Amino acid sequence: MRSKSRECAFKIIYADLINPNAGSSTRRSVYKSFGLNEEECAYADKLLAEVEEHREELVAVLDKYSIGFSEKRLFPVDKSLLLMALAEMRFEEDVPDIVCIDEAVGLARKYSTEKSAGFVNGILAAYLAGETK
């Protein structure tokens, strides 16, 4: 059920990276195109709020774990996926980290380059290993 919410949140984060002035009309349009119900919209909104509220902290985590690639050099699709997954891993206690990683990798396979799934998996796995030591 949360898969659609994650996919919508990812698309909205990506749209915001490309056009920071997109606003709430993009959000409504994405939710409508996916046919999200009230609960799914609420979860996507929660993820988006976490990314927005903690963006600097999440970017710092990306810079720490994406060795050789500053956050500014990341492919926008991958960056959007990583921001969403990191927010979910850090702030959603009822979701196992492995689920967050699996969902982000699946979306990378669907929307990004051939090597992106491995890259996204590597960054999130490194974060998980580094934060649980």
Short mmCIF file of C-alpha atoms in Angstrom, two decimals:
data_model
loop_
_atom_site.label_atom_id
_atom_site.label_comp_id
_atom_site.label_asym_id
_atom_site.label_seq_id
_atom_site.Cartn_x
_atom_site.Cartn_y
_atom_site.Cartn_z
CA MET A 1 0.00 0.00 0.00
CA ARG A 2 2.79 2.45 0.81
CA SER A 3 4.58 1.68 -2.45
CA LYS A 4 2.33 4.06 -4.39
CA SER A 5 2.83 6.71 -1.71
CA ARG A 6 6.60 6.37 -1.99
CA GLU A 7 6.50 6.54 -5.77
CA CYS A 8 4.41 9.69 -5.63
CA ALA A 9 6.66 11.28 -3.02
CA PHE A 10 9.70 10.45 -5.15
CA LYS A 11 8.12 12.05 -8.23
CA ILE A 12 7.24 15.19 -6.30
CA ILE A 13 10.73 15.48 -4.81
CA TYR A 14 12.16 15.05 -8.29
CA ALA A 15 9.80 17.68 -9.75
CA ASP A 16 10.84 20.07 -6.97
CA LEU A 17 14.52 19.54 -7.81
CA ILE A 18 13.85 20.33 -11.46
CA ASN A 19 11.40 23.20 -10.84
CA PRO A 20 11.35 24.51 -7.25
CA ASN A 21 8.30 26.65 -8.08
CA ALA A 22 6.08 23.71 -9.05
CA GLY A 23 4.08 23.92 -5.81
CA SER A 24 0.99 22.10 -4.65
CA SER A 25 -0.55 21.74 -8.10
CA THR A 26 2.14 19.17 -8.94
CA ARG A 27 1.37 17.28 -5.75
CA ARG A 28 -2.36 17.16 -6.47
CA SER A 29 -1.73 16.12 -10.06
CA VAL A 30 0.60 13.27 -9.08
CA TYR A 31 -1.75 12.01 -6.36
CA LYS A 32 -4.67 12.10 -8.77
CA SER A 33 -2.78 10.27 -11.54
CA PHE A 34 -1.90 7.47 -9.10
CA GLY A 35 -5.41 7.36 -7.66
CA LEU A 36 -4.16 7.59 -4.07
CA ASN A 37 -6.68 7.18 -1.30
CA GLU A 38 -6.69 9.39 1.79
CA GLU A 39 -4.33 7.15 3.78
CA GLU A 40 -1.86 6.90 0.89
CA CYS A 41 -1.92 10.69 0.40
CA ALA A 42 -1.25 11.16 4.11
CA TYR A 43 1.81 8.89 4.00
CA ALA A 44 3.21 10.60 0.90
CA ASP A 45 2.61 13.98 2.57
CA LYS A 46 4.46 12.73 5.65
CA LEU A 47 7.48 11.67 3.59
CA LEU A 48 7.51 14.96 1.72
CA ALA A 49 7.31 16.93 4.97
CA GLU A 50 10.24 14.97 6.41
CA VAL A 51 12.36 15.63 3.33
CA GLU A 52 11.46 19.32 3.36
CA GLU A 53 12.01 19.78 7.09
CA HIS A 54 15.29 17.86 7.23
CA ARG A 55 16.72 18.57 3.76
CA GLU A 56 20.04 19.98 5.01
CA GLU A 57 20.56 17.03 7.34
CA LEU A 58 19.69 14.55 4.58
CA VAL A 59 22.01 16.28 2.10
CA ALA A 60 24.81 16.06 4.69
CA VAL A 61 24.18 12.31 4.96
CA LEU A 62 24.31 12.01 1.16
CA ASP A 63 27.60 13.89 1.07
CA LYS A 64 29.01 11.62 3.78
CA TYR A 65 28.06 8.33 2.13
CA SER A 66 28.29 9.12 -1.58
CA ILE A 67 32.05 9.08 -1.60
CA GLY A 68 33.42 10.75 -4.71
CA PHE A 69 30.06 12.32 -5.59
CA SER A 70 28.96 15.48 -3.85
CA GLU A 71 25.23 15.85 -3.50
CA LYS A 72 25.31 18.45 -6.27
CA ARG A 73 26.77 15.91 -8.73
CA LEU A 74 24.16 13.22 -8.13
CA PHE A 75 21.78 12.37 -10.94
CA PRO A 76 18.50 14.12 -9.94
CA VAL A 77 16.46 10.90 -10.06
CA ASP A 78 18.94 9.13 -7.77
CA LYS A 79 19.14 12.13 -5.45
CA SER A 80 15.35 12.25 -5.17
CA LEU A 81 15.17 8.54 -4.36
CA LEU A 82 17.96 8.81 -1.80
CA LEU A 83 16.40 11.82 -0.07
CA MET A 84 13.08 10.02 0.21
CA ALA A 85 14.59 6.73 1.42
CA LEU A 86 16.88 8.41 3.94
CA ALA A 87 13.98 10.44 5.33
CA GLU A 88 11.93 7.29 5.72
CA MET A 89 14.82 5.38 7.31
CA ARG A 90 15.63 8.18 9.75
CA PHE A 91 12.19 9.36 10.76
CA GLU A 92 9.66 6.56 10.20
CA GLU A 93 10.16 4.10 13.03
CA ASP A 94 7.39 1.72 11.94
CA VAL A 95 9.08 0.90 8.61
CA PRO A 96 12.00 -1.55 8.58
CA ASP A 97 15.12 -0.07 6.97
CA ILE A 98 15.38 -2.99 4.56
CA VAL A 99 11.91 -2.13 3.21
CA CYS A 100 12.99 1.48 2.60
CA ILE A 101 16.08 0.27 0.76
CA ASP A 102 14.18 -2.30 -1.29
CA GLU A 103 11.53 0.21 -2.33
CA ALA A 104 14.14 2.83 -3.34
CA VAL A 105 16.13 0.27 -5.34
CA GLY A 106 12.95 -0.86 -7.10
CA LEU A 107 12.13 2.71 -8.05
CA ALA A 108 15.71 3.23 -9.26
CA ARG A 109 15.31 0.20 -11.53
CA LYS A 110 12.08 1.64 -12.87
CA TYR A 111 13.04 5.31 -13.31
CA SER A 112 16.80 5.66 -13.44
CA THR A 113 19.87 4.41 -15.26
CA GLU A 114 21.12 0.86 -15.50
CA LYS A 115 23.70 1.39 -12.74
CA SER A 116 21.49 3.45 -10.45
CA ALA A 117 19.89 0.57 -8.57
CA GLY A 118 23.31 -0.60 -7.40
CA PHE A 119 24.36 2.94 -6.57
CA VAL A 120 21.22 3.66 -4.54
CA ASN A 121 21.53 0.30 -2.78
CA GLY A 122 25.19 0.97 -1.99
CA ILE A 123 24.59 4.41 -0.50
CA LEU A 124 21.66 3.26 1.63
CA ALA A 125 23.47 0.10 2.78
CA ALA A 126 26.55 2.16 3.70
CA TYR A 127 24.34 4.56 5.65
CA LEU A 128 22.64 1.69 7.44
CA ALA A 129 25.97 0.05 8.32
CA GLY A 130 27.49 3.36 9.40
CA GLU A 131 24.57 4.40 11.58
CA THR A 132 24.10 1.09 13.36
CA LYS A 133 27.70 0.59 14.47
#
